[in-house]
Tab-separated table of C-alpha atoms in Angstrom:
chain	number	residue	atom	x	y	z
A	1	MET	CA	95.844	-7.959	34.306
A	2	ARG	CA	94.074	-4.976	35.902
A	3	ARG	CA	93.471	-1.529	33.772
A	4	VAL	CA	92.957	1.477	36.055
A	5	SER	CA	92.035	5.145	34.517
A	6	LEU	CA	92.864	7.698	37.054
A	7	LEU	CA	91.497	11.732	36.902
A	8	LEU	CA	93.096	13.830	39.242
A	9	LEU	CA	91.235	17.214	39.673
A	10	LEU	CA	93.676	19.393	41.522
A	11	LEU	CA	92.246	22.727	43.271
A	12	SER	CA	94.292	25.278	42.519
A	13	SER	CA	93.355	27.657	45.610
A	14	PRO	CA	93.320	26.188	49.010
A	15	SER	CA	90.360	28.779	49.762
A	16	LEU	CA	86.908	27.249	50.577
A	17	ALA	CA	85.110	30.185	49.113
A	18	GLN	CA	86.436	29.835	45.422
A	19	PHE	CA	86.628	26.165	43.649
A	20	GLN	CA	88.758	26.141	40.861
A	21	PHE	CA	89.906	22.649	39.006
A	22	ARG	CA	92.145	21.504	36.801
A	23	HIS	CA	91.656	17.869	35.466
A	24	HIS	CA	94.522	15.617	34.636
A	25	PHE	CA	94.147	11.932	32.840
A	26	VAL	CA	96.532	9.404	34.014
A	27	ASP	CA	94.124	6.956	31.666
A	28	ARG	CA	91.722	7.610	29.249
A	29	ASP	CA	91.120	4.080	27.900
A	30	LEU	CA	87.917	3.343	30.295
A	31	PRO	CA	85.826	0.419	28.981
A	32	GLY	CA	81.994	0.769	29.304
A	33	ALA	CA	81.764	-1.998	32.543
A	34	SER	CA	83.385	-0.018	35.335
A	35	TYR	CA	82.542	1.561	38.859
A	36	GLY	CA	84.101	4.476	40.358
A	37	GLN	CA	86.452	5.152	43.591
A	38	THR	CA	87.020	8.935	45.105
A	39	SER	CA	90.022	10.113	47.286
A	40	PHE	CA	91.026	13.213	48.394
A	41	ALA	CA	94.611	14.278	48.843
A	42	ASP	CA	97.458	16.353	48.738
A	43	ILE	CA	99.044	15.288	45.483
A	44	ASP	CA	101.034	17.926	44.184
A	45	ASN	CA	101.943	19.011	47.549
A	46	ASP	CA	100.564	23.049	47.431
A	47	GLY	CA	98.672	22.741	50.511
A	48	GLY	CA	95.271	21.912	48.510
A	49	ARG	CA	93.429	18.704	48.634
A	50	ASN	CA	93.041	17.322	45.394
A	51	HIS	CA	90.228	15.047	44.125
A	52	ALA	CA	91.427	11.494	42.697
A	53	LEU	CA	88.525	9.525	40.909
A	54	PHE	CA	89.596	5.847	40.005
A	55	LEU	CA	88.086	3.864	37.691
A	56	GLU	CA	88.721	0.333	37.494
A	57	ASN	CA	87.677	-1.804	34.577
A	58	LEU	CA	85.295	-4.839	35.751
A	59	ALA	CA	85.114	-6.118	31.724
A	60	ARG	CA	88.986	-7.187	31.687
A	61	SER	CA	88.545	-10.702	31.727
A	62	PRO	CA	89.919	-12.625	28.717
A	63	SER	CA	87.506	-13.667	26.273
A	64	ILE	CA	86.697	-17.508	25.918
A	65	ASN	CA	85.729	-19.553	23.003
A	66	TRP	CA	84.192	-22.721	23.825
A	67	THR	CA	84.533	-25.895	21.505
A	68	ARG	CA	82.128	-28.541	22.803
A	69	GLN	CA	82.837	-32.277	22.061
A	70	THR	CA	80.065	-35.186	22.690
A	71	LEU	CA	80.778	-38.570	23.384
A	72	ASN	CA	79.117	-41.712	24.011
A	73	PRO	CA	80.757	-43.362	26.845
A	74	GLY	CA	78.415	-46.476	26.652
A	75	GLY	CA	76.776	-47.729	29.894
A	76	SER	CA	73.503	-47.426	31.285
A	77	ASN	CA	71.231	-44.634	30.831
A	78	GLN	CA	71.714	-43.672	34.536
A	79	GLN	CA	75.051	-42.061	34.851
A	80	THR	CA	75.210	-41.173	38.660
A	81	GLY	CA	78.833	-40.143	39.474
A	82	ALA	CA	81.638	-38.528	38.032
A	83	LEU	CA	85.221	-38.162	38.764
A	84	VAL	CA	87.938	-36.221	37.325
A	85	ALA	CA	91.788	-36.819	37.935
A	86	ASP	CA	95.015	-37.999	36.350
A	87	PHE	CA	94.503	-41.796	36.774
A	88	ASP	CA	97.436	-42.510	34.442
A	89	LYS	CA	100.133	-39.928	35.146
A	90	ASP	CA	100.323	-38.299	31.889
A	91	GLY	CA	99.706	-34.320	33.204
A	92	ALA	CA	96.120	-34.424	31.551
A	93	THR	CA	92.678	-34.914	33.487
A	94	ASP	CA	90.591	-38.331	33.070
A	95	ILE	CA	87.260	-39.072	33.483
A	96	VAL	CA	85.352	-41.582	34.967
A	97	ILE	CA	81.858	-42.165	34.775
A	98	ALA	CA	79.572	-44.380	37.481
A	99	HIS	CA	76.240	-46.482	36.109
A	100	ARG	CA	73.364	-48.449	37.570
A	101	VAL	CA	70.689	-50.030	35.817
A	102	HIS	CA	73.029	-52.582	34.564
A	103	ALA	CA	77.101	-53.125	34.053
A	104	PRO	CA	79.579	-52.029	33.594
A	105	ALA	CA	79.758	-50.026	36.787
A	106	LEU	CA	82.617	-47.756	36.087
A	107	VAL	CA	84.022	-46.837	32.906
A	108	TRP	CA	87.373	-44.708	32.289
A	109	MET	CA	87.583	-42.300	29.386
A	110	ARG	CA	91.360	-41.228	28.445
A	111	PHE	CA	92.024	-38.330	25.856
A	112	ASP	CA	95.366	-38.128	24.326
A	113	GLY	CA	95.169	-34.568	23.259
A	114	LYS	CA	93.372	-36.166	19.869
A	115	THR	CA	91.233	-39.404	20.654
A	116	TRP	CA	89.691	-40.782	23.238
A	117	GLN	CA	89.940	-44.140	24.659
A	118	ARG	CA	87.388	-46.313	26.677
A	119	GLN	CA	88.329	-48.513	29.049
A	120	VAL	CA	86.262	-50.586	31.240
A	121	ILE	CA	87.254	-50.171	35.419
A	122	ASP	CA	84.654	-52.420	36.752
A	123	PRO	CA	82.720	-54.662	34.546
A	124	ASP	CA	80.645	-55.537	37.385
A	125	PHE	CA	76.245	-54.335	37.786
A	126	LEU	CA	76.650	-51.962	41.117
A	127	THR	CA	74.164	-49.677	41.928
A	128	VAL	CA	76.432	-46.631	42.500
A	129	GLU	CA	75.759	-43.374	43.828
A	130	ALA	CA	76.547	-39.851	42.903
A	131	GLY	CA	79.791	-38.431	44.119
A	132	GLY	CA	83.203	-40.530	43.717
A	133	ALA	CA	87.017	-39.324	45.210
A	134	ALA	CA	90.184	-40.093	43.791
A	135	HIS	CA	93.133	-40.165	46.320
A	136	ASP	CA	96.550	-42.450	46.826
A	137	ILE	CA	94.941	-44.891	48.874
A	138	ASP	CA	97.575	-47.602	49.419
A	139	GLY	CA	100.483	-45.230	48.790
A	140	ASP	CA	102.116	-46.344	45.962
A	141	GLY	CA	102.062	-42.822	44.004
A	142	ASP	CA	99.004	-43.154	41.820
A	143	LEU	CA	95.293	-41.918	42.415
A	144	ASP	CA	92.936	-44.759	43.370
A	145	ILE	CA	89.272	-44.275	43.065
A	146	VAL	CA	86.106	-44.377	45.829
A	147	PHE	CA	82.271	-44.435	45.202
A	148	GLY	CA	79.661	-45.560	47.495
A	149	GLY	CA	76.370	-47.554	47.033
A	150	ASP	CA	72.756	-45.571	46.063
A	151	GLY	CA	69.743	-46.049	48.282
A	152	GLN	CA	69.875	-49.923	47.514
A	153	SER	CA	73.189	-50.400	49.048
A	154	ARG	CA	74.891	-50.443	52.235
A	155	GLN	CA	78.470	-50.505	50.671
A	156	ILE	CA	81.628	-48.440	49.938
A	157	TRP	CA	84.098	-49.360	47.582
A	158	TRP	CA	87.357	-48.506	46.806
A	159	TRP	CA	89.321	-49.808	43.399
A	160	GLU	CA	93.082	-50.035	43.286
A	161	ASN	CA	94.702	-48.155	40.016
A	162	PRO	CA	97.261	-50.879	38.706
A	163	TYR	CA	99.519	-48.414	37.028
A	164	PRO	CA	101.024	-48.681	34.591
A	165	ASN	CA	99.470	-51.567	33.571
A	166	PHE	CA	95.914	-50.763	32.319
A	167	THR	CA	95.218	-53.790	30.672
A	168	GLY	CA	92.095	-55.252	32.637
A	169	PRO	CA	89.788	-54.282	35.382
A	170	TRP	CA	90.989	-52.551	38.686
A	171	LYS	CA	90.868	-54.449	41.910
A	172	ARG	CA	87.806	-53.715	43.851
A	173	ARG	CA	87.752	-53.722	48.139
A	174	PHE	CA	85.350	-52.704	50.452
A	175	ILE	CA	85.499	-49.480	52.955
A	176	LYS	CA	81.917	-49.938	54.152
A	177	ASN	CA	79.880	-52.972	54.183
A	178	ASP	CA	77.041	-52.650	56.926
A	179	GLY	CA	75.220	-50.008	58.497
A	180	ALA	CA	72.510	-47.869	56.672
A	181	ASN	CA	72.056	-47.550	52.557
A	182	GLN	CA	73.110	-44.831	50.474
A	183	HIS	CA	76.134	-42.762	49.993
A	184	HIS	CA	75.882	-39.723	47.940
A	185	ASP	CA	79.104	-37.686	47.950
A	186	GLN	CA	82.749	-38.256	49.725
A	187	VAL	CA	86.142	-36.369	50.090
A	188	PHE	CA	89.772	-36.884	51.502
A	189	ALA	CA	91.480	-34.594	53.564
A	190	ASP	CA	93.293	-34.271	56.738
A	191	PHE	CA	90.816	-32.952	59.309
A	192	LEU	CA	92.287	-34.359	62.169
A	193	GLY	CA	95.671	-33.004	62.005
A	194	GLU	CA	96.689	-36.282	61.844
A	195	GLY	CA	99.424	-35.997	58.933
A	196	LYS	CA	97.504	-38.143	56.663
A	197	PRO	CA	94.150	-38.070	55.044
A	198	GLN	CA	90.838	-39.475	56.215
A	199	LEU	CA	87.578	-40.464	54.252
A	200	VAL	CA	84.525	-38.445	55.083
A	201	PHE	CA	81.048	-39.432	53.293
A	202	TRP	CA	77.529	-38.995	53.709
A	203	ASN	CA	75.593	-41.993	54.764
A	204	GLN	CA	71.784	-40.353	54.141
A	205	ARG	CA	70.059	-43.372	55.579
A	206	ALA	CA	71.909	-43.225	58.823
A	207	LYS	CA	71.262	-39.221	58.578
A	208	SER	CA	75.193	-38.862	59.424
A	209	LEU	CA	78.175	-37.410	58.075
A	210	MET	CA	80.826	-40.225	58.686
A	211	LEU	CA	84.706	-40.282	58.770
A	212	ALA	CA	87.097	-43.422	58.254
A	213	ARG	CA	90.669	-43.850	58.956
A	214	ILE	CA	92.588	-45.568	56.023
A	215	PRO	CA	94.025	-48.617	57.203
A	216	ALA	CA	97.524	-49.135	57.536
A	217	ASP	CA	97.787	-51.640	55.194
A	218	PRO	CA	94.050	-51.405	52.918
A	219	ARG	CA	94.845	-53.959	50.670
A	220	VAL	CA	94.518	-56.688	53.174
A	221	THR	CA	92.280	-54.668	55.398
A	222	GLY	CA	88.859	-54.118	54.907
A	223	PRO	CA	86.262	-52.947	55.627
A	224	TRP	CA	87.488	-49.721	57.474
A	225	PRO	CA	86.193	-48.586	60.588
A	226	TYR	CA	84.216	-44.932	60.287
A	227	GLU	CA	82.331	-43.414	62.932
A	228	PRO	CA	79.558	-40.562	62.949
A	229	ILE	CA	81.363	-37.122	63.248
A	230	PHE	CA	77.672	-35.394	62.783
A	231	SER	CA	73.995	-36.132	62.991
A	232	GLY	CA	70.941	-34.519	62.128
A	233	GLN	CA	69.446	-32.070	59.257
A	234	ALA	CA	71.662	-30.459	57.248
A	235	GLY	CA	69.752	-28.387	55.055
A	236	GLU	CA	67.540	-31.267	53.281
A	237	GLY	CA	63.430	-30.989	53.282
A	238	VAL	CA	63.429	-26.964	53.518
A	239	ALA	CA	60.879	-25.559	51.252
A	240	ALA	CA	61.796	-27.186	47.678
A	241	ALA	CA	65.458	-28.717	48.689
A	242	ALA	CA	66.456	-31.830	48.386
A	243	GLN	CA	64.690	-34.577	50.647
A	244	TYR	CA	68.090	-35.913	51.892
A	245	ALA	CA	71.673	-34.071	53.336
A	246	GLU	CA	73.914	-33.782	50.119
A	247	GLY	CA	77.179	-32.424	49.128
A	248	VAL	CA	80.422	-32.647	51.199
A	249	ASP	CA	84.408	-30.709	50.191
A	250	SER	CA	87.138	-29.902	52.022
A	251	PHE	CA	88.550	-26.242	53.097
A	252	ASP	CA	90.215	-24.354	55.600
A	253	ILE	CA	87.282	-22.088	56.518
A	254	ASP	CA	88.369	-19.855	59.904
A	255	GLY	CA	92.052	-19.926	58.417
A	256	ASP	CA	93.781	-21.681	61.296
A	257	GLY	CA	95.922	-23.602	59.236
A	258	ARG	CA	93.404	-26.699	59.462
A	259	ILE	CA	91.511	-28.381	56.764
A	260	ASP	CA	87.743	-28.580	57.441
A	261	PRO	CA	84.880	-30.583	56.358
A	262	ILE	CA	81.861	-28.840	54.616
A	263	ALA	CA	78.617	-30.633	53.916
A	264	GLY	CA	75.044	-30.008	53.578
A	265	ASN	CA	74.550	-26.435	54.905
A	266	HIS	CA	77.569	-26.745	57.696
A	267	TRP	CA	80.856	-26.280	57.794
A	268	PHE	CA	82.483	-28.276	61.196
A	269	HIS	CA	85.259	-26.954	63.476
A	270	PHE	CA	87.689	-29.562	64.647
A	271	ARG	CA	88.428	-28.746	68.815
A	272	ASP	CA	89.033	-30.736	71.640
A	273	GLY	CA	88.909	-33.753	70.104
A	274	LYS	CA	85.428	-33.389	68.217
A	275	PHE	CA	83.485	-31.847	65.166
A	276	HIS	CA	81.404	-29.025	66.402
A	277	PRO	CA	78.905	-27.885	63.399
A	278	VAL	CA	78.478	-24.467	62.550
A	279	LYS	CA	75.269	-23.724	60.571
A	280	VAL	CA	75.729	-21.480	57.208
A	281	GLY	CA	72.223	-20.970	55.672
A	282	ALA	CA	68.754	-22.645	55.751
A	283	ILE	CA	69.274	-24.865	52.374
A	284	GLY	CA	71.856	-27.525	51.822
A	285	GLY	CA	72.997	-29.073	48.653
A	286	ARG	CA	76.335	-28.931	46.756
A	287	ILE	CA	78.802	-27.022	48.745
A	288	ARG	CA	81.871	-25.379	47.794
A	289	ALA	CA	84.394	-22.558	49.637
A	290	GLY	CA	86.914	-20.585	48.504
A	291	HIS	CA	88.442	-16.846	48.667
A	292	PHE	CA	86.561	-14.743	46.630
A	293	ARG	CA	87.637	-11.490	48.546
A	294	PRO	CA	90.950	-11.159	50.527
A	295	SER	CA	89.888	-12.278	53.980
A	296	LYS	CA	90.982	-14.887	56.722
A	297	THR	CA	87.764	-16.744	56.512
A	298	ALA	CA	86.849	-18.233	53.363
A	299	GLN	CA	83.073	-18.024	51.737
A	300	ILE	CA	81.067	-20.471	51.118
A	301	VAL	CA	79.103	-21.430	47.963
A	302	ILE	CA	75.879	-23.371	48.048
A	303	ALA	CA	73.536	-24.957	45.110
A	304	PRO	CA	70.378	-26.816	45.923
A	305	GLY	CA	71.631	-30.291	44.225
A	306	ASP	CA	68.752	-32.704	44.217
A	307	GLY	CA	66.164	-29.985	45.002
A	308	SER	CA	65.428	-26.668	44.041
A	309	GLY	CA	66.400	-22.916	45.524
A	310	PRO	CA	68.592	-20.081	45.201
A	311	LEU	CA	72.636	-20.266	44.785
A	312	ILE	CA	73.905	-18.772	47.691
A	313	PHE	CA	76.986	-16.828	48.492
A	314	TYR	CA	78.111	-16.658	52.212
A	315	SER	CA	80.130	-14.444	53.811
A	316	CYS	CA	81.699	-13.758	57.205
A	317	ASP	CA	83.379	-10.488	58.442
A	318	GLY	CA	83.603	-11.661	62.144
A	319	ASP	CA	83.814	-14.875	64.230
A	320	PRO	CA	82.870	-17.750	61.454
A	321	ARG	CA	82.277	-20.342	64.505
A	322	GLN	CA	78.849	-18.003	65.226
A	323	PRO	CA	76.031	-19.139	62.790
A	324	ALA	CA	74.714	-15.715	62.483
A	325	CYS	CA	77.841	-14.193	61.152
A	326	TRP	CA	77.172	-15.743	57.825
A	327	GLN	CA	75.394	-13.207	55.062
A	328	PRO	CA	73.844	-14.512	52.230
A	329	ARG	CA	73.498	-12.826	48.540
A	330	ASN	CA	71.692	-14.768	46.224
A	331	LEU	CA	73.909	-14.822	42.920
A	332	LEU	CA	70.854	-15.428	40.005
A	333	PRO	CA	67.985	-13.597	39.365
A	334	ARG	CA	66.080	-16.907	39.632
A	335	ASP	CA	66.001	-20.061	41.644
A	336	MET	CA	68.181	-22.911	40.456
A	337	VAL	CA	66.048	-25.876	39.399
A	338	HIS	CA	67.956	-28.999	40.846
A	339	GLY	CA	71.111	-27.231	40.464
A	340	HIS	CA	73.533	-30.649	40.713
A	341	THR	CA	76.821	-29.101	39.529
A	342	LEU	CA	78.763	-26.580	41.426
A	343	GLU	CA	82.364	-26.021	40.966
A	344	LEU	CA	84.662	-23.073	41.391
A	345	GLY	CA	88.004	-22.313	39.560
A	346	ASP	CA	89.499	-19.437	37.466
A	347	ILE	CA	88.123	-20.343	34.501
A	348	ASN	CA	89.159	-17.500	32.850
A	349	ALA	CA	92.787	-17.285	34.364
A	350	ASP	CA	92.623	-13.845	35.493
A	351	GLY	CA	93.794	-14.716	38.739
A	352	HIS	CA	90.130	-14.223	40.824
A	353	LEU	CA	88.030	-17.521	41.549
A	354	ASP	CA	84.860	-17.850	39.623
A	355	ILE	CA	81.794	-19.876	40.140
A	356	PHE	CA	80.717	-22.696	37.499
A	357	ALA	CA	76.775	-24.009	38.554
A	358	ALA	CA	74.258	-25.864	36.222
A	359	GLU	CA	70.880	-27.376	36.160
A	360	MET	CA	69.361	-30.918	35.770
A	361	ALA	CA	67.057	-31.166	32.228
A	362	LYS	CA	66.073	-34.822	33.833
A	363	TRP	CA	65.865	-36.231	36.948
A	364	THR	CA	63.198	-38.734	36.490
A	365	ARG	CA	64.029	-42.223	35.242
A	366	SER	CA	61.435	-42.191	32.358
A	367	PRO	CA	62.261	-41.406	28.556
A	368	GLU	CA	61.895	-37.980	27.003
A	369	PRO	CA	60.373	-35.428	27.335
A	370	ARG	CA	62.862	-33.416	29.803
A	371	ASP	CA	61.902	-32.502	33.145
A	372	HIS	CA	63.203	-28.835	33.006
A	373	ASN	CA	63.148	-27.215	29.368
A	374	ASP	CA	65.326	-24.488	30.387
A	375	ALA	CA	68.069	-25.984	32.208
A	376	THR	CA	70.928	-23.495	32.561
A	377	ALA	CA	74.823	-23.628	32.776
A	378	TRP	CA	76.313	-20.206	34.527
A	379	ILE	CA	79.711	-19.115	34.773
A	380	LEU	CA	79.868	-16.172	37.043
A	381	TYR	CA	83.207	-14.592	36.883
A	382	GLY	CA	84.867	-12.961	40.346
A	383	ASP	CA	86.618	-9.497	40.264
A	384	GLY	CA	88.688	-10.384	43.393
A	385	SER	CA	86.681	-8.132	45.711
A	386	GLY	CA	83.437	-10.577	45.921
A	387	ASN	CA	81.414	-9.579	43.091
A	388	PHE	CA	80.754	-11.884	40.083
A	389	ARG	CA	79.753	-11.125	36.568
A	390	ALA	CA	76.570	-14.184	35.524
A	391	THR	CA	76.933	-15.339	31.919
A	392	THR	CA	75.378	-17.843	30.243
A	393	LEU	CA	77.267	-21.207	28.510
A	394	VAL	CA	74.437	-22.871	27.276
A	395	SER	CA	70.877	-23.412	28.009
A	396	GLY	CA	68.568	-26.683	27.319
A	397	ASP	CA	71.261	-29.262	28.238
A	398	GLY	CA	70.752	-31.713	31.042
A	399	TRP	CA	73.861	-31.300	33.718
A	400	HIS	CA	74.702	-33.794	36.427
A	401	GLU	CA	78.221	-33.471	38.498
A	402	GLY	CA	79.634	-31.520	35.847
A	403	LYS	CA	83.047	-30.542	36.528
A	404	LEU	CA	86.242	-28.007	36.167
A	405	ALA	CA	89.365	-29.946	34.974
A	406	ASP	CA	91.696	-29.442	32.361
A	407	VAL	CA	91.326	-32.184	30.193
A	408	ASP	CA	93.347	-31.773	27.374
A	409	GLY	CA	96.416	-30.519	29.375
A	410	ASP	CA	96.668	-27.200	28.145
A	411	GLY	CA	96.762	-25.157	31.667
A	412	ASP	CA	93.500	-24.028	31.521
A	413	LEU	CA	89.925	-25.475	33.116
A	414	ASP	CA	87.700	-27.169	30.685
A	415	ILE	CA	84.141	-27.949	31.541
A	416	VAL	CA	82.762	-31.637	31.976
A	417	ASN	CA	79.181	-32.731	31.712
A	418	LYS	CA	77.860	-35.969	32.517
A	419	PRO	CA	74.312	-35.902	32.427
A	420	TYR	CA	72.208	-38.111	34.843
A	421	THR	CA	69.254	-39.536	32.361
A	422	TRP	CA	69.163	-36.627	29.810
A	423	GLN	CA	70.173	-38.399	26.477
A	424	ALA	CA	72.223	-40.890	28.530
A	425	PRO	CA	74.726	-42.130	28.007
A	426	ARG	CA	75.949	-39.057	26.682
A	427	LEU	CA	79.282	-37.156	28.059
A	428	ASP	CA	80.243	-33.243	26.780
A	429	ILE	CA	83.254	-31.707	26.963
A	430	TRP	CA	83.478	-28.266	26.933
A	431	PHE	CA	87.330	-26.992	25.585
A	432	ASN	CA	88.326	-23.505	26.945
A	433	ALA	CA	90.397	-21.865	24.116
A	434	ARG	CA	91.470	-18.208	26.089
A	435	SER	CA	92.614	-15.252	24.278
A	436	ALA	CA	96.164	-14.243	25.470
A	437	GLY	CA	96.798	-12.073	28.503
A	438	SER	CA	96.164	-14.534	31.682
A	439	SER	CA	97.313	-14.583	35.093
A	440	PRO	CA	98.278	-17.128	37.765
A	441	PRO	CA	95.449	-19.159	39.103
A	442	PRO	CA	94.419	-17.572	42.555
A	443	ARG	CA	94.208	-19.367	45.475
A	444	ARG	CA	91.387	-21.166	46.891
C-alpha cells in the first residue's frame, strides 16, 4: 500500500507583498527513499492560494527473503529449454527441462510442497533448442508441450499430456518436419482474432517468423500448415547482439483488444489480413511487454539474449504503429552479457509490474572456467509510474531461460533458474517468502 506524507503550507494573507505561512503535517512518517510533488490550491477557503507538498514513499515494497534450493534434474550437460506450467492440474507450477547431446530429451520436475519428483517425458535423443510453449493443443483440458529443434533439426514437436496417467512417456507428434533448421522460441495466442490460438515461432535458418494454425484434430493431423508472417532482420548482428533473431511473446501492444506478436525488436500489428512489423529498437533478443504505468499503449522491454547489449525499456506516448514513437531508456548501468533471461511479474506483490533479468555465466560447450565470472541476476522493482529500483539477486551464477512462476503454490512468484552449460545438469529454485502487506497482482 502507498504511504503518502502531506505537508500543507497555508498562506495567512492573500497579499503578495507579505508571505506568512503556517505549516500543517498530515503525515510525518516519511521514509528515506522518496520524491516530492507540489501543488497550489485554496485548501482552507480563505481566498488565498495554499502550497501543498506531497511526498510519496518509493521504498514501500514488502521485503522478500529468498530461499534457494539446488537440484540435479539429470540429463545432459547442455540444458537448452525450460518451460513452467501446471501440467498435472494440482495448482502449483511444474518445470520441464529440455536437453541435447544425449537422451533424455525432456525431463519433468514436480513439486508436492516438500519433495521433488523427476519424470522423463521423452526418453529419446533429440537436439532440442531453447524456447518452448505450453497450450491445450488437443482441447482435452490439460496443457500440452511444444519444443523446436536446434540448428541441426528442421523439426518442431508437440507432446500430448496424458493426464491423469503419468506412468510413462508422453506421445510425441510433428508440428513441422520440413524447411529450414533451428526454432528458438514459440508462443500461442489468438493473433488472427479467430477465437482460437495459433502458434507463432521463429525459424532462424529461414530468417522468418512463422504462424501455424492448430489442425481440427491434431492427434491425427501433422505436420501442421504454417506460413511466414515476417522475414528479414530483427535486431540480430548489430554491434555485439546475437547472430540470429530470437525472442517471441504476445501482448496487446496498442490497446485495440487484439493480442499482437512481439519478436526480436519488433511488434506486429494485424491489419487488412496481414501483419505489419513495427521496429521498436536497434537490438533484438528476449522481449516482453506489459503496463508499467497507466497508458493505453503497453511498454516493451528487450534484453540481448544470445548476445550482449543494454537492457532497454521502450515507451510510446503517441502512435505505437510509428517506429519513431518508441523511446528507449537504459535500465542498468552496464550492458548485459548474454542476457538470456527476461521475465515480467509482480515479484513483491505491491500491485506493480517488475522486471527480472539475468545473464549467462557460460555459453560455450567446453568445461569450466566460466565465460563470464560476473554474471548477474537483477530484480527491477516497478513503482507503477514507469520507474524502477534495481537490485541484485545474485552474482556469479549462470542463468539461461530463467522463469518467474509460483512453484510452491503459495500465491507469490518464485524464480526458476536452469543454466545452459554452467554446472549442468543443474536446477535452482528461489522460493519467495514475502512479508505481509501485499496487493493484488497488476494487469500485464
